[in-house]
Amino acid sequence: MSRRSRNSRQNAPRFGRFGVRAAVAAAAMLLLSAPVVAKEGGAIGVSAPISGFYAVVGKEIEKGARAAVDRFPDARIELHDDECEPEGGVKTADEMIESRVRIAIGYPCIEAFDAAMPKLADANIPLLLIGVQSEAITVDRRKGNWPVLRLAPKASDEADAIADYLKEAWRGINFAIIDDGTLYGRQIAEEVRFRLEEDNLKPVFTDTYRPQLENQVALVRRLQKSGATHVFVGGDAFDAAIIGADAEAVGVSLTLAGGSAFVASPDDAVLADGTILGALPAWSGAGELPKALADATEGATVIGNSYLVPTYAALQIAMAALEGLDADEPIFFGDFLGRTFQTVLGPIRFDGDGNVSRNLFRIFVIEDGRPVAVSGGSSTGSIQ
């Protein structure tokens, strides 16, 4: 079992929850489609880290935007490089204001977003934010009256989806909650524990284990002694696979559950059948994606296209919001509220805080080595 891909993934940026820092090259601005069509209400600005260390994220966003141009040939879309840095955020916001962008999309890095948003707000440019999950965004939006619409789950949505499922699946079962001591592991374990205890479900055992070990038999024995048959693991797929394999080897029956850190490539970790995980799906688009985008998402089962398809959906929302408007007709934050947008992510509605009103996380169970979506396993199907 290889650690190389595991460690690489562990050190990768978690844009959604924590933001990033990156040293990147000078910015570039690309004009994707030149014609200005007054009916569509002017340009849409897309900001992403196109160059530098996190260019892989920017390229996904760029690809999603270019696919949307194919779908909406009359749209004028500008792509800006925010460098994943505060300076880049300021620069791209200034560029959008100067070019009289009507709606902004992107800013997956929280540093660039924090720097750009006050400027966009002063210019009354609504932003469809991609990827940033920080709960502080809602507070900042209220304080600054920022016109932010978050096309991403909130940080709390992952634990909500998992706990909602476990409240039913693990009722009457002896379960344990363990974590690997990392910030993510502790947080997700504590959040799931709190939500379960709200429903009077308490673990029979809690522990912090040492991660990255090739052998977790001692942990398995402690779990066995506690009487736990099911275990929520605040950790990643590598450790979960070791725990599961060691449990099977010593004859201890354990059903494991975890969060999005359980997502791993086949050579990284082999999760036991029956393992439960909460994660964002690989958006299929239900046949609505253009061929280039459909090819890019083909074969993806859970996470893996977390910026590409949502960017396409953001363009769908922006074009729907601008439909029928004259080029000089203003568009406001409130214009996005109280309506449902049909997108490749399914129906999207924003609440009064600008957050998607349904939980985008899904519950999966490993079957024959592959994650299979659980029908009704989360609140993803509901529009509230």
PDB file of C-alpha atoms in Angstrom, residues 117-118 121-122 135-148 353:
ATOM      1  CA  MET A 117     -14.987  41.091  -2.179  1.00  0.00           C
ATOM      2  CA  PRO A 118     -15.083  44.583  -0.579  1.00  0.00           C
ATOM      3  CA  ALA A 121     -19.433  44.921  -3.111  1.00  0.00           C
ATOM      4  CA  ASP A 122     -18.730  48.656  -3.473  1.00  0.00           C
ATOM      5  CA  GLU A 135     -18.612  29.525   7.779  1.00  0.00           C
ATOM      6  CA  ALA A 136     -17.140  33.007   8.303  1.00  0.00           C
ATOM      7  CA  ILE A 137     -18.258  33.968   4.800  1.00  0.00           C
ATOM      8  CA  THR A 138     -21.857  34.213   6.007  1.00  0.00           C
ATOM      9  CA  VAL A 139     -20.873  36.471   8.913  1.00  0.00           C
ATOM     10  CA  ASP A 140     -18.719  38.680   6.701  1.00  0.00           C
ATOM     11  CA  ARG A 141     -21.500  38.928   4.136  1.00  0.00           C
ATOM     12  CA  ARG A 142     -23.902  40.215   6.758  1.00  0.00           C
ATOM     13  CA  LYS A 143     -21.417  42.711   8.205  1.00  0.00           C
ATOM     14  CA  GLY A 144     -20.379  44.139   4.862  1.00  0.00           C
ATOM     15  CA  ASN A 145     -23.652  43.598   3.025  1.00  0.00           C
ATOM     16  CA  TRP A 146     -21.636  41.630   0.497  1.00  0.00           C
ATOM     17  CA  PRO A 147     -23.545  40.295  -2.546  1.00  0.00           C
ATOM     18  CA  VAL A 148     -22.036  36.804  -2.228  1.00  0.00           C
ATOM     19  CA  ASP A 353     -27.531  34.406   3.409  1.00  0.00           C
TER      20      ASP A 353
END
